[in-house]
mmCIF file of C-alpha atoms in Angstrom:
data_model
loop_
_atom_site.group_PDB
_atom_site.id
_atom_site.type_symbol
_atom_site.label_atom_id
_atom_site.label_comp_id
_atom_site.label_asym_id
_atom_site.label_seq_id
_atom_site.Cartn_x
_atom_site.Cartn_y
_atom_site.Cartn_z
ATOM 1 C CA SER A 1 7.525 19.803 -40.189
ATOM 2 C CA GLY A 2 9.586 22.186 -37.105
ATOM 3 C CA GLN A 3 13.383 22.644 -36.986
ATOM 4 C CA GLY A 4 13.286 25.685 -34.256
ATOM 5 C CA ARG A 5 9.421 27.173 -34.611
ATOM 6 C CA SER A 6 8.533 27.504 -37.786
ATOM 7 C CA THR A 7 6.039 24.984 -39.922
ATOM 8 C CA THR A 8 5.597 23.924 -43.476
ATOM 9 C CA HIS A 9 3.184 22.096 -44.920
ATOM 10 C CA VAL A 10 5.000 18.685 -46.955
ATOM 11 C CA GLN A 11 3.612 17.782 -50.317
ATOM 12 C CA VAL A 12 4.220 14.115 -49.902
ATOM 13 C CA PRO A 13 3.676 12.903 -53.863
ATOM 14 C CA THR A 14 7.293 14.350 -53.959
ATOM 15 C CA THR A 15 10.539 15.641 -52.350
ATOM 16 C CA LYS A 16 11.354 19.136 -53.772
ATOM 17 C CA SER A 17 9.320 20.475 -50.434
ATOM 18 C CA LEU A 18 11.741 19.016 -48.514
ATOM 19 C CA ARG A 19 14.788 20.051 -50.187
ATOM 20 C CA GLY A 20 13.241 22.909 -51.162
ATOM 21 C CA SER A 21 11.686 25.985 -48.930
ATOM 22 C CA SER A 22 11.688 23.854 -45.519
ATOM 23 C CA TYR A 23 13.687 23.979 -42.590
ATOM 24 C CA PHE A 24 13.876 20.414 -42.711
ATOM 25 C CA ASN A 25 17.854 20.069 -41.957
ATOM 26 C CA PRO A 26 18.462 15.882 -42.705
ATOM 27 C CA SER A 27 20.814 15.460 -39.760
ATOM 28 C CA LEU A 28 18.836 16.176 -37.766
ATOM 29 C CA PRO A 29 16.489 13.587 -35.605
ATOM 30 C CA THR A 30 13.256 13.183 -36.916
ATOM 31 C CA LYS A 31 9.972 12.604 -35.285
ATOM 32 C CA VAL A 32 6.654 12.208 -36.778
ATOM 33 C CA ILE A 33 3.808 12.396 -34.107
ATOM 34 C CA ILE A 34 0.035 10.323 -34.644
ATOM 35 C CA HIS A 35 -3.317 11.151 -33.507
ATOM 36 C CA GLY A 36 -6.139 8.373 -32.471
ATOM 37 C CA TYR A 37 -9.130 8.095 -33.002
ATOM 38 C CA ASN A 38 -11.761 11.390 -32.593
ATOM 39 C CA GLY A 39 -8.523 13.696 -32.482
ATOM 40 C CA ASP A 40 -6.420 16.176 -34.341
ATOM 41 C CA MET A 41 -2.918 18.075 -34.461
ATOM 42 C CA PHE A 42 -3.529 20.155 -31.100
ATOM 43 C CA LEU A 43 -4.069 17.844 -28.594
ATOM 44 C CA GLU A 44 -2.808 19.303 -25.478
ATOM 45 C CA PRO A 45 0.370 16.866 -24.462
ATOM 46 C CA LEU A 46 0.994 16.681 -28.651
ATOM 47 C CA ILE A 47 1.697 19.930 -28.409
ATOM 48 C CA LYS A 48 3.314 19.715 -25.234
ATOM 49 C CA MET A 49 6.132 17.027 -26.787
ATOM 50 C CA LYS A 50 6.957 19.742 -29.549
ATOM 51 C CA GLY A 51 7.980 22.700 -26.966
ATOM 52 C CA GLU A 52 9.547 19.517 -25.361
ATOM 53 C CA TYR A 53 11.913 18.519 -28.505
ATOM 54 C CA LEU A 54 12.696 22.114 -29.352
ATOM 55 C CA ASN A 55 13.704 23.165 -25.796
ATOM 56 C CA ARG A 56 16.013 20.049 -25.221
ATOM 57 C CA GLY A 57 17.242 20.597 -28.839
ATOM 58 C CA SER A 58 16.985 20.489 -32.266
ATOM 59 C CA TYR A 59 14.933 18.216 -34.580
ATOM 60 C CA ASN A 60 12.751 18.068 -37.558
ATOM 61 C CA LEU A 61 8.941 17.540 -36.053
ATOM 62 C CA PHE A 62 6.504 16.098 -38.163
ATOM 63 C CA TYR A 63 3.178 16.297 -37.019
ATOM 64 C CA VAL A 64 0.179 14.199 -38.846
ATOM 65 C CA ASP A 65 -3.176 15.332 -38.777
ATOM 66 C CA TRP A 66 -5.516 13.169 -40.112
ATOM 67 C CA SER A 67 -9.100 14.124 -38.199
ATOM 68 C CA VAL A 68 -10.747 13.801 -41.305
ATOM 69 C CA LEU A 69 -10.949 10.173 -41.839
ATOM 70 C CA GLY A 70 -11.117 9.010 -38.102
ATOM 71 C CA PRO A 71 -14.047 11.634 -36.895
ATOM 72 C CA GLY A 72 -16.792 10.154 -33.966
ATOM 73 C CA PRO A 73 -18.434 8.488 -33.516
ATOM 74 C CA CYS A 74 -17.752 5.606 -36.077
ATOM 75 C CA TYR A 75 -14.933 4.211 -34.520
ATOM 76 C CA PRO A 76 -14.767 1.033 -37.271
ATOM 77 C CA SER A 77 -14.885 4.207 -40.068
ATOM 78 C CA ALA A 78 -11.199 5.295 -38.644
ATOM 79 C CA VAL A 79 -10.542 1.551 -38.264
ATOM 80 C CA HIS A 80 -10.625 1.201 -41.381
ATOM 81 C CA ASN A 81 -8.485 4.243 -42.446
ATOM 82 C CA THR A 82 -5.501 3.570 -40.350
ATOM 83 C CA LYS A 83 -4.665 1.511 -43.535
ATOM 84 C CA HIS A 84 -4.163 4.580 -45.825
ATOM 85 C CA VAL A 85 -2.795 6.721 -42.945
ATOM 86 C CA GLY A 86 0.097 4.471 -42.515
ATOM 87 C CA THR A 87 0.446 4.521 -46.294
ATOM 88 C CA CYS A 88 0.226 7.838 -46.735
ATOM 89 C CA ILE A 89 3.023 8.184 -43.002
ATOM 90 C CA ALA A 90 5.186 4.751 -45.046
ATOM 91 C CA GLN A 91 5.228 7.793 -48.311
ATOM 92 C CA LEU A 92 6.227 10.469 -46.322
ATOM 93 C CA VAL A 93 9.252 8.635 -45.061
ATOM 94 C CA GLN A 94 9.982 7.349 -48.026
ATOM 95 C CA ARG A 95 10.995 10.528 -48.917
ATOM 96 C CA ILE A 96 13.032 11.494 -46.575
ATOM 97 C CA LEU A 97 14.971 8.604 -46.464
ATOM 98 C CA ASP A 98 14.973 8.798 -50.778
ATOM 99 C CA ILE A 99 17.527 12.550 -49.262
ATOM 100 C CA GLY A 100 19.725 10.406 -47.256
ATOM 101 C CA THR A 101 19.254 10.103 -43.839
ATOM 102 C CA ASP A 102 16.767 7.528 -41.926
ATOM 103 C CA ASN A 103 17.183 8.914 -38.030
ATOM 104 C CA VAL A 104 13.183 8.404 -38.070
ATOM 105 C CA HIS A 105 10.898 8.267 -35.079
ATOM 106 C CA LEU A 106 7.518 7.709 -34.961
ATOM 107 C CA ILE A 107 5.430 8.240 -31.539
ATOM 108 C CA GLY A 108 1.949 7.182 -31.924
ATOM 109 C CA PHE A 109 -0.747 8.066 -29.197
ATOM 110 C CA SER A 110 -3.869 5.251 -29.279
ATOM 111 C CA LEU A 111 -5.415 4.676 -32.850
ATOM 112 C CA GLY A 112 -2.193 6.589 -33.371
ATOM 113 C CA ALA A 113 0.138 3.805 -32.646
ATOM 114 C CA GLN A 114 -2.053 1.096 -34.498
ATOM 115 C CA VAL A 115 -1.637 3.319 -37.355
ATOM 116 C CA THR A 116 2.412 3.426 -37.105
ATOM 117 C CA ASN A 117 2.074 -1.003 -38.056
ATOM 118 C CA TYR A 118 0.913 -0.055 -41.133
ATOM 119 C CA ALA A 119 3.508 2.238 -42.386
ATOM 120 C CA SER A 120 5.648 -0.442 -41.090
ATOM 121 C CA VAL A 121 4.903 -2.939 -43.046
ATOM 122 C CA LYS A 122 4.426 -0.565 -46.139
ATOM 123 C CA LEU A 123 7.938 0.663 -46.030
ATOM 124 C CA ARG A 124 9.279 -3.361 -45.709
ATOM 125 C CA PRO A 125 12.241 -4.112 -46.908
ATOM 126 C CA PHE A 126 13.161 -1.119 -45.094
ATOM 127 C CA LYS A 127 12.908 -0.957 -41.510
ATOM 128 C CA LEU A 128 11.971 2.054 -38.763
ATOM 129 C CA ARG A 129 14.881 2.964 -35.905
ATOM 130 C CA ARG A 130 12.009 3.550 -33.093
ATOM 131 C CA ILE A 131 8.603 3.424 -32.804
ATOM 132 C CA SER A 132 7.149 4.659 -29.303
ATOM 133 C CA GLY A 133 3.840 4.242 -28.870
ATOM 134 C CA LEU A 134 0.973 5.621 -26.400
ATOM 135 C CA ASP A 135 -1.958 3.126 -24.693
ATOM 136 C CA PRO A 136 -2.280 1.476 -28.015
ATOM 137 C CA ALA A 137 -5.679 0.905 -29.216
ATOM 138 C CA MET A 138 -7.212 -2.246 -28.364
ATOM 139 C CA PRO A 139 -11.187 -2.403 -29.990
ATOM 140 C CA LEU A 140 -10.983 -3.827 -33.241
ATOM 141 C CA PHE A 141 -6.474 -5.147 -32.256
ATOM 142 C CA ILE A 142 -7.109 -7.608 -29.433
ATOM 143 C CA THR A 143 -7.179 -10.650 -32.070
ATOM 144 C CA ALA A 144 -5.828 -9.418 -35.359
ATOM 145 C CA ASP A 145 -3.173 -10.733 -37.144
ATOM 146 C CA LYS A 146 0.999 -9.574 -36.653
ATOM 147 C CA ASP A 147 0.833 -6.832 -39.333
ATOM 148 C CA ASP A 148 -2.400 -5.423 -38.451
ATOM 149 C CA LYS A 149 -0.462 -4.461 -35.458
ATOM 150 C CA LEU A 150 1.787 -2.442 -33.644
ATOM 151 C CA ASP A 151 4.542 -4.949 -32.160
ATOM 152 C CA GLN A 152 8.112 -5.748 -32.411
ATOM 153 C CA THR A 153 8.455 -6.605 -35.089
ATOM 154 C CA ASP A 154 6.871 -3.434 -37.167
ATOM 155 C CA ALA A 155 11.084 -1.547 -35.942
ATOM 156 C CA ASN A 156 14.633 -2.162 -34.358
ATOM 157 C CA PHE A 157 12.890 -0.476 -31.322
ATOM 158 C CA VAL A 158 9.472 -0.655 -30.464
ATOM 159 C CA ASP A 159 8.970 0.524 -26.433
ATOM 160 C CA VAL A 160 5.496 0.828 -25.187
ATOM 161 C CA ILE A 161 3.291 2.364 -22.575
ATOM 162 C CA HIS A 162 0.403 1.614 -21.125
ATOM 163 C CA THR A 163 -2.266 3.703 -19.171
ATOM 164 C CA ASN A 164 -5.449 2.393 -19.809
ATOM 165 C CA ALA A 165 -5.321 -1.421 -20.290
ATOM 166 C CA LEU A 166 -8.930 -3.608 -20.749
ATOM 167 C CA VAL A 167 -10.949 0.327 -21.181
ATOM 168 C CA GLN A 168 -9.166 1.135 -24.589
ATOM 169 C CA GLY A 169 -5.820 0.349 -24.833
ATOM 170 C CA LYS A 170 -4.643 -3.151 -25.331
ATOM 171 C CA ILE A 171 -3.616 -5.302 -22.167
ATOM 172 C CA GLU A 172 -1.236 -7.594 -24.231
ATOM 173 C CA ARG A 173 2.379 -6.565 -24.624
ATOM 174 C CA CYS A 174 3.102 -4.974 -28.058
ATOM 175 C CA GLY A 175 6.968 -3.641 -27.798
ATOM 176 C CA HIS A 176 10.018 -4.803 -27.132
ATOM 177 C CA VAL A 177 9.751 -2.870 -24.084
ATOM 178 C CA ASP A 178 6.108 -2.603 -22.412
ATOM 179 C CA PHE A 179 6.233 -0.465 -19.388
ATOM 180 C CA TYR A 180 2.849 -0.430 -17.308
ATOM 181 C CA MET A 181 1.927 3.252 -15.447
ATOM 182 C CA ASN A 182 0.605 2.336 -11.369
ATOM 183 C CA GLY A 183 -0.548 -0.960 -13.349
ATOM 184 C CA GLY A 184 -1.435 0.384 -16.637
ATOM 185 C CA ILE A 185 -5.450 0.838 -15.712
ATOM 186 C CA ILE A 186 -5.970 3.157 -13.873
ATOM 187 C CA GLN A 187 -3.647 6.401 -13.067
ATOM 188 C CA PRO A 188 -3.274 7.820 -10.274
ATOM 189 C CA GLY A 189 -5.293 11.501 -10.138
ATOM 190 C CA CYS A 190 -7.384 10.418 -12.851
ATOM 191 C CA TRP A 191 -10.885 10.154 -11.028
ATOM 192 C CA ALA A 192 -10.848 13.655 -9.363
ATOM 193 C CA GLY A 193 -12.451 17.153 -10.320
ATOM 194 C CA GLY A 194 -15.657 14.204 -12.289
ATOM 195 C CA GLN A 195 -13.636 13.902 -15.018
ATOM 196 C CA ASN A 196 -14.293 10.655 -16.975
ATOM 197 C CA PRO A 197 -11.229 8.438 -15.302
ATOM 198 C CA MET A 198 -11.104 5.770 -18.322
ATOM 199 C CA ALA A 199 -10.526 9.334 -20.807
ATOM 200 C CA CYS A 200 -8.060 10.279 -18.483
ATOM 201 C CA SER A 201 -5.970 7.676 -18.310
ATOM 202 C CA HIS A 202 -5.959 6.730 -21.590
ATOM 203 C CA HIS A 203 -4.370 9.927 -22.246
ATOM 204 C CA ARG A 204 -2.067 10.151 -19.116
ATOM 205 C CA ALA A 205 -0.019 8.175 -21.817
ATOM 206 C CA PRO A 206 1.756 11.495 -24.224
ATOM 207 C CA ASP A 207 1.019 13.097 -20.891
ATOM 208 C CA TYR A 208 3.598 10.980 -19.429
ATOM 209 C CA PHE A 209 5.933 10.829 -22.394
ATOM 210 C CA ALA A 210 5.909 14.433 -23.901
ATOM 211 C CA GLU A 211 7.357 14.398 -19.833
ATOM 212 C CA SER A 212 10.078 12.515 -20.638
ATOM 213 C CA ILE A 213 11.381 14.329 -22.772
ATOM 214 C CA ARG A 214 13.393 17.147 -20.427
ATOM 215 C CA SER A 215 12.395 15.472 -17.325
ATOM 216 C CA LEU A 216 15.946 15.284 -15.365
ATOM 217 C CA THR A 217 13.696 12.968 -12.423
ATOM 218 C CA GLY A 218 13.047 10.118 -15.262
ATOM 219 C CA PHE A 219 9.991 7.285 -15.276
ATOM 220 C CA TRP A 220 11.903 4.701 -13.817
ATOM 221 C CA GLY A 221 10.616 0.915 -13.587
ATOM 222 C CA TRP A 222 11.503 -2.182 -12.027
ATOM 223 C CA LYS A 223 11.315 -5.773 -14.061
ATOM 224 C CA CYS A 224 8.505 -7.987 -13.566
ATOM 225 C CA GLU A 225 7.977 -11.190 -15.910
ATOM 226 C CA SER A 226 3.692 -10.859 -16.648
ATOM 227 C CA TYR A 227 1.088 -9.276 -16.040
ATOM 228 C CA ILE A 228 -0.148 -12.414 -14.317
ATOM 229 C CA TYR A 229 2.648 -12.136 -12.026
ATOM 230 C CA TYR A 230 2.025 -8.647 -10.985
ATOM 231 C CA LEU A 231 -1.117 -9.678 -10.507
ATOM 232 C CA LEU A 232 0.008 -12.117 -8.015
ATOM 233 C CA GLY A 233 2.042 -10.096 -6.156
ATOM 234 C CA PHE A 234 4.755 -11.675 -7.487
ATOM 235 C CA CYS A 235 6.777 -8.089 -8.321
ATOM 236 C CA PRO A 236 7.907 -6.020 -5.867
ATOM 237 C CA HIS A 237 10.463 -3.390 -6.831
ATOM 238 C CA ASN A 238 13.834 -4.401 -7.766
ATOM 239 C CA ASN A 239 16.838 -3.615 -9.012
ATOM 240 C CA HIS A 240 16.468 -4.255 -12.656
ATOM 241 C CA GLN A 241 15.457 -1.027 -13.260
ATOM 242 C CA VAL A 242 15.446 1.145 -16.586
ATOM 243 C CA VAL A 243 14.137 4.676 -17.944
ATOM 244 C CA ALA A 244 10.958 5.069 -20.059
ATOM 245 C CA GLY A 245 9.933 7.651 -22.796
ATOM 246 C CA GLU A 246 12.064 9.888 -25.567
ATOM 247 C CA ASP A 247 15.678 8.567 -23.273
ATOM 248 C CA CYS A 248 14.298 4.425 -23.405
ATOM 249 C CA ILE A 249 18.013 3.068 -24.198
ATOM 250 C CA VAL A 250 17.452 0.640 -27.843
ATOM 251 C CA GLY A 251 17.791 -2.612 -26.907
ATOM 252 C CA THR A 252 15.812 -2.422 -23.486
ATOM 253 C CA GLU A 253 14.004 -5.909 -23.412
ATOM 254 C CA GLY A 254 10.392 -6.831 -21.411
ATOM 255 C CA MET A 255 8.241 -5.724 -19.120
ATOM 256 C CA PHE A 256 8.425 -3.264 -16.518
ATOM 257 C CA MET A 257 6.357 -1.178 -13.793
ATOM 258 C CA ILE A 258 6.295 2.092 -12.821
ATOM 259 C CA THR A 259 4.630 4.359 -10.525
ATOM 260 C CA THR A 260 3.856 7.941 -11.360
ATOM 261 C CA ASN A 261 2.047 11.335 -8.773
ATOM 262 C CA ALA A 262 -1.251 11.617 -8.910
ATOM 263 C CA ASP A 263 -0.135 15.686 -10.636
ATOM 264 C CA SER A 264 2.452 17.068 -13.118
ATOM 265 C CA PRO A 265 5.447 16.594 -12.465
ATOM 266 C CA PHE A 266 4.525 12.959 -12.995
ATOM 267 C CA ALA A 267 8.069 11.158 -12.812
ATOM 268 C CA ILE A 268 9.317 10.156 -8.975
ATOM 269 C CA GLY A 269 12.627 8.655 -10.502
ATOM 270 C CA ARG A 270 14.339 5.791 -9.256
ATOM 271 C CA TRP A 271 13.251 3.106 -6.633
ATOM 272 C CA THR A 272 16.092 3.284 -4.275
ATOM 273 C CA ASP A 273 15.194 1.085 -1.503
ATOM 274 C CA ALA A 274 14.706 -2.488 -3.827
ATOM 275 C CA MET A 275 16.594 -4.713 -1.317
ATOM 276 C CA GLY A 276 14.633 -3.412 1.680
ATOM 277 C CA LEU A 277 11.793 -6.094 2.611
ATOM 278 C CA LEU A 278 15.879 -8.659 2.538
ATOM 279 C CA LYS A 279 17.922 -5.845 5.412
ATOM 280 C CA THR A 280 14.324 -5.624 7.846
ATOM 281 C CA PRO A 281 14.342 -8.958 9.802
ATOM 282 C CA ASN A 282 11.676 -11.668 9.070
ATOM 283 C CA ALA A 283 9.854 -14.098 10.645
ATOM 284 C CA LEU A 284 10.572 -16.297 7.562
ATOM 285 C CA ASN A 285 14.283 -15.199 7.393
ATOM 286 C CA LYS A 286 15.331 -18.984 9.443
ATOM 287 C CA PHE A 287 13.646 -20.614 6.392
ATOM 288 C CA SER A 288 15.902 -19.305 3.578
ATOM 289 C CA LEU A 289 12.649 -18.236 2.393
ATOM 290 C CA LYS A 290 13.765 -15.843 -0.387
ATOM 291 C CA ARG A 291 11.271 -13.744 0.325
ATOM 292 C CA ASP A 292 8.034 -12.557 2.428
ATOM 293 C CA PRO A 293 4.713 -14.335 0.311
ATOM 294 C CA PHE A 294 1.958 -13.432 3.246
ATOM 295 C CA ILE A 295 3.121 -10.176 3.544
ATOM 296 C CA SER A 296 -0.869 -7.766 3.817
ATOM 297 C CA ASP A 297 0.330 -5.041 1.637
ATOM 298 C CA ILE A 298 2.429 -6.396 -1.493
ATOM 299 C CA ASP A 299 2.075 -3.163 -3.079
ATOM 300 C CA GLN A 300 0.498 0.575 -3.582
ATOM 301 C CA TRP A 301 -2.829 -1.174 -5.304
ATOM 302 C CA GLY A 302 -3.806 -3.892 -2.694
ATOM 303 C CA LYS A 303 -2.802 -6.675 -5.243
ATOM 304 C CA LEU A 304 -3.202 -10.536 -2.694
ATOM 305 C CA GLU A 305 -5.485 -8.268 -0.017
ATOM 306 C CA GLY A 306 -8.481 -10.244 1.190
ATOM 307 C CA ASN A 307 -10.750 -7.655 0.168
ATOM 308 C CA PHE A 308 -9.166 -7.030 -3.490
ATOM 309 C CA ASN A 309 -12.029 -5.847 -5.860
ATOM 310 C CA ASN A 310 -13.846 -6.059 -3.114
ATOM 311 C CA VAL A 311 -13.994 -10.441 -2.606
ATOM 312 C CA GLU A 312 -15.467 -11.513 1.005
ATOM 313 C CA GLN A 313 -11.838 -12.551 2.819
ATOM 314 C CA LEU A 314 -11.721 -16.562 1.811
ATOM 315 C CA PRO A 315 -9.056 -18.991 3.576
ATOM 316 C CA THR A 316 -6.141 -19.673 2.496
ATOM 317 C CA PRO A 317 -5.063 -21.617 -0.006
ATOM 318 C CA TYR A 318 -2.733 -23.933 2.599
ATOM 319 C CA SER A 319 -5.785 -24.023 5.167
ATOM 320 C CA GLN A 320 -6.630 -27.514 4.417
ATOM 321 C CA ASP A 321 -4.513 -30.108 3.503
ATOM 322 C CA PRO A 322 -3.726 -32.152 0.317
ATOM 323 C CA ASN A 323 -4.288 -35.184 1.818
ATOM 324 C CA GLY A 324 -7.274 -34.641 3.810
ATOM 325 C CA ASP A 325 -6.283 -33.236 7.369
ATOM 326 C CA ASP A 326 -7.199 -29.638 8.358
ATOM 327 C CA TRP A 327 -3.238 -27.978 8.377
ATOM 328 C CA PRO A 328 -3.676 -26.131 11.506
ATOM 329 C CA TYR A 329 -0.869 -23.290 10.611
ATOM 330 C CA PHE A 330 -3.483 -20.605 8.297
ATOM 331 C CA ASN A 331 -6.863 -22.228 9.202
ATOM 332 C CA HIS A 332 -10.060 -20.272 8.409
ATOM 333 C CA ILE A 333 -7.263 -17.257 8.077
ATOM 334 C CA GLY A 334 -7.676 -14.729 5.216
ATOM 335 C CA THR A 335 -5.127 -13.117 3.497
ATOM 336 C CA ASN A 336 -5.202 -10.187 4.521
ATOM 337 C CA LYS A 337 -4.433 -11.050 7.796
ATOM 338 C CA LEU A 338 -1.079 -12.965 7.207
ATOM 339 C CA THR A 339 1.531 -10.791 8.583
ATOM 340 C CA LYS A 340 4.759 -11.285 9.539
ATOM 341 C CA ASP A 341 4.100 -10.813 13.410
ATOM 342 C CA TYR A 342 1.357 -13.098 12.630
ATOM 343 C CA ILE A 343 2.798 -15.973 11.146
ATOM 344 C CA LYS A 344 5.785 -14.865 13.848
ATOM 345 C CA LYS A 345 3.076 -15.375 16.920
ATOM 346 C CA ILE A 346 2.499 -18.889 14.881
ATOM 347 C CA ILE A 347 6.126 -20.623 14.791
ATOM 348 C CA GLU A 348 6.552 -18.942 18.224
ATOM 349 C CA GLN A 349 2.934 -21.228 18.853
ATOM 350 C CA ASP A 350 4.210 -24.264 17.352
ATOM 351 C CA ASN A 351 6.944 -24.556 19.467
ATOM 352 C CA ASP A 352 5.348 -24.568 22.196
ATOM 353 C CA ARG A 353 3.181 -27.632 20.639
ATOM 354 C CA TYR A 354 6.201 -29.309 20.120
ATOM 355 C CA ASP A 355 7.840 -28.921 23.603
ATOM 356 C CA GLU A 356 5.777 -32.205 26.294
ATOM 357 C CA SER A 357 7.729 -30.856 28.961
ATOM 358 C CA THR A 358 4.690 -30.023 30.639
ATOM 359 C CA GLU A 359 1.201 -32.649 31.165
ATOM 360 C CA ASP A 360 -0.868 -29.946 29.386
ATOM 361 C CA ASN A 361 0.946 -29.803 26.757
ATOM 362 C CA ALA A 362 1.373 -33.618 26.250
ATOM 363 C CA ALA A 363 -2.679 -33.449 27.214
ATOM 364 C CA ALA A 364 -2.856 -31.059 24.218
ATOM 365 C CA HIS A 365 -1.024 -33.059 21.748
ATOM 366 C CA LEU A 366 -2.818 -35.642 22.448
ATOM 367 C CA ASN A 367 -6.050 -33.475 21.572
ATOM 368 C CA LEU A 368 -4.424 -33.134 18.356
ATOM 369 C CA LEU A 369 -4.137 -37.328 17.839
ATOM 370 C CA LYS A 370 -7.138 -37.558 18.331
ATOM 371 C CA HIS A 371 -8.488 -34.230 15.764
ATOM 372 C CA ALA A 372 -6.866 -35.761 12.783
ATOM 373 C CA GLY A 373 -8.411 -39.229 13.416
ATOM 374 C CA MET A 374 -5.887 -40.989 14.563
ATOM 375 C CA SER A 375 -7.508 -44.370 16.904
ATOM 376 C CA ASN A 376 -6.819 -44.626 20.484
ATOM 377 C CA ALA A 377 -5.366 -48.054 19.653
ATOM 378 C CA ILE A 378 -2.275 -46.475 18.147
ATOM 379 C CA ASN A 379 1.253 -45.904 20.474
ATOM 380 C CA GLN A 380 0.610 -42.257 22.018
ATOM 381 C CA ASN A 381 4.517 -42.185 21.662
ATOM 382 C CA GLU A 382 4.775 -43.267 18.167
ATOM 383 C CA GLY A 383 1.441 -41.354 16.869
ATOM 384 C CA LEU A 384 2.284 -37.929 18.380
ATOM 385 C CA SER A 385 5.991 -38.572 16.881
ATOM 386 C CA ASP A 386 4.036 -39.510 13.402
ATOM 387 C CA PHE A 387 2.128 -36.174 13.744
ATOM 388 C CA ARG A 388 4.719 -33.488 14.467
ATOM 389 C CA LYS A 389 6.882 -35.271 10.754
ATOM 390 C CA ARG A 390 3.827 -34.574 8.938
ATOM 391 C CA LEU A 391 3.777 -31.337 10.170
ATOM 392 C CA GLN A 392 6.929 -30.223 10.014
ATOM 393 C CA LEU A 393 6.915 -32.008 6.679
ATOM 394 C CA LYS A 394 3.738 -29.454 5.317
ATOM 395 C CA GLU A 395 5.540 -26.568 6.738
ATOM 396 C CA ALA A 396 8.888 -27.332 4.585
ATOM 397 C CA SER A 397 6.645 -28.264 1.733
ATOM 398 C CA VAL A 398 5.491 -24.588 2.231
ATOM 399 C CA VAL A 399 9.075 -23.879 1.866
ATOM 400 C CA GLU A 400 10.431 -24.666 -0.697
ATOM 401 C CA ARG A 401 7.224 -23.796 -2.866
ATOM 402 C CA TYR A 402 7.983 -20.554 -2.016
ATOM 403 C CA SER A 403 12.026 -21.020 -2.641
ATOM 404 C CA SER A 404 11.843 -22.604 -5.486
ATOM 405 C CA PRO A 405 13.229 -19.785 -8.631
ATOM 406 C CA MET A 406 9.536 -19.486 -10.240
ATOM 407 C CA TYR A 407 8.305 -17.537 -7.312
ATOM 408 C CA ASN A 408 11.953 -15.846 -7.183
ATOM 409 C CA PRO A 409 11.915 -12.355 -8.192
ATOM 410 C CA PHE A 410 15.087 -11.965 -7.774
#
């Protein structure tokens, strides 16, 4: 443990080392930092945390070095040993409780984040104040029971940062509040310099947390209902923003998206133009839409682009009418081309189509009538009126779909 810049080795089975010659002060907050698989307490961002905390104020700092139980390349063996490490940490916390303080915050990186669960389980019925999970390890924890993985039952407040989901870290929510940094999978700047982008992204989690300890800018995230909503483009920046990292407010709940810089300092602060889209003149505003569902650049990661993940551009889902008729507005137009200007052009063309003051437009309506499969025996005026009503109903259905609460991010 350390207060100031000294270090003491703690003998866990007794309280003598804490009450005697150590620098442990029960009046100060206690931080317990836990490394991950094939690592040790000298991992650079974890060492940086020590300096950031001691420059911020006075703390009791503990590093849990379980490197002898989690070396590579045998990952399953390291996973098996996480229970034993959690038991030892629980004994340490119990010694701290015996001294008369419960102000303990566990901070675990990767497999170390899963270790915190076993410490919590061993301490029951006592519940820790706070656990911070830094990109909790995914392999062998996907189908684990709740008592075998980090979740929000492990402490009064569990906050989680995701940076390499679906590879080394978990994609599923693990805490009361989960922050997905730059989409949560690949971090900006990790493709540079020939480094392993996955390892780099995974290690950005402790990098971000260490910077958050004294950052005046802060890592601010905006609310998102789910990761599926994010992938579908229904999580634009909004005013519901909270800060991640050391200063995350206890009691915060939900899922939040955060953008960062590619290099240190990573924090970029609050998003200040959350309502910009609604204030911008929009061709769809006359239909009372809450947002433009066809904007081509949903976010900086290209979600919903026609060429997203190099998929060939296909017609939008509304290019064909459910009743079998061609839907003339967006027929054979890829989602990447459905910009606001394009929609405005379509609406202007549609207004011309409804104008029957000229013979040319009347002839065009007759062609549409024939294209829809209507018999010439039907009265042309009645048929044209019916066709116009059908187009208007289809247009209204699109407006209703995108005005519903399910698609309303605000």
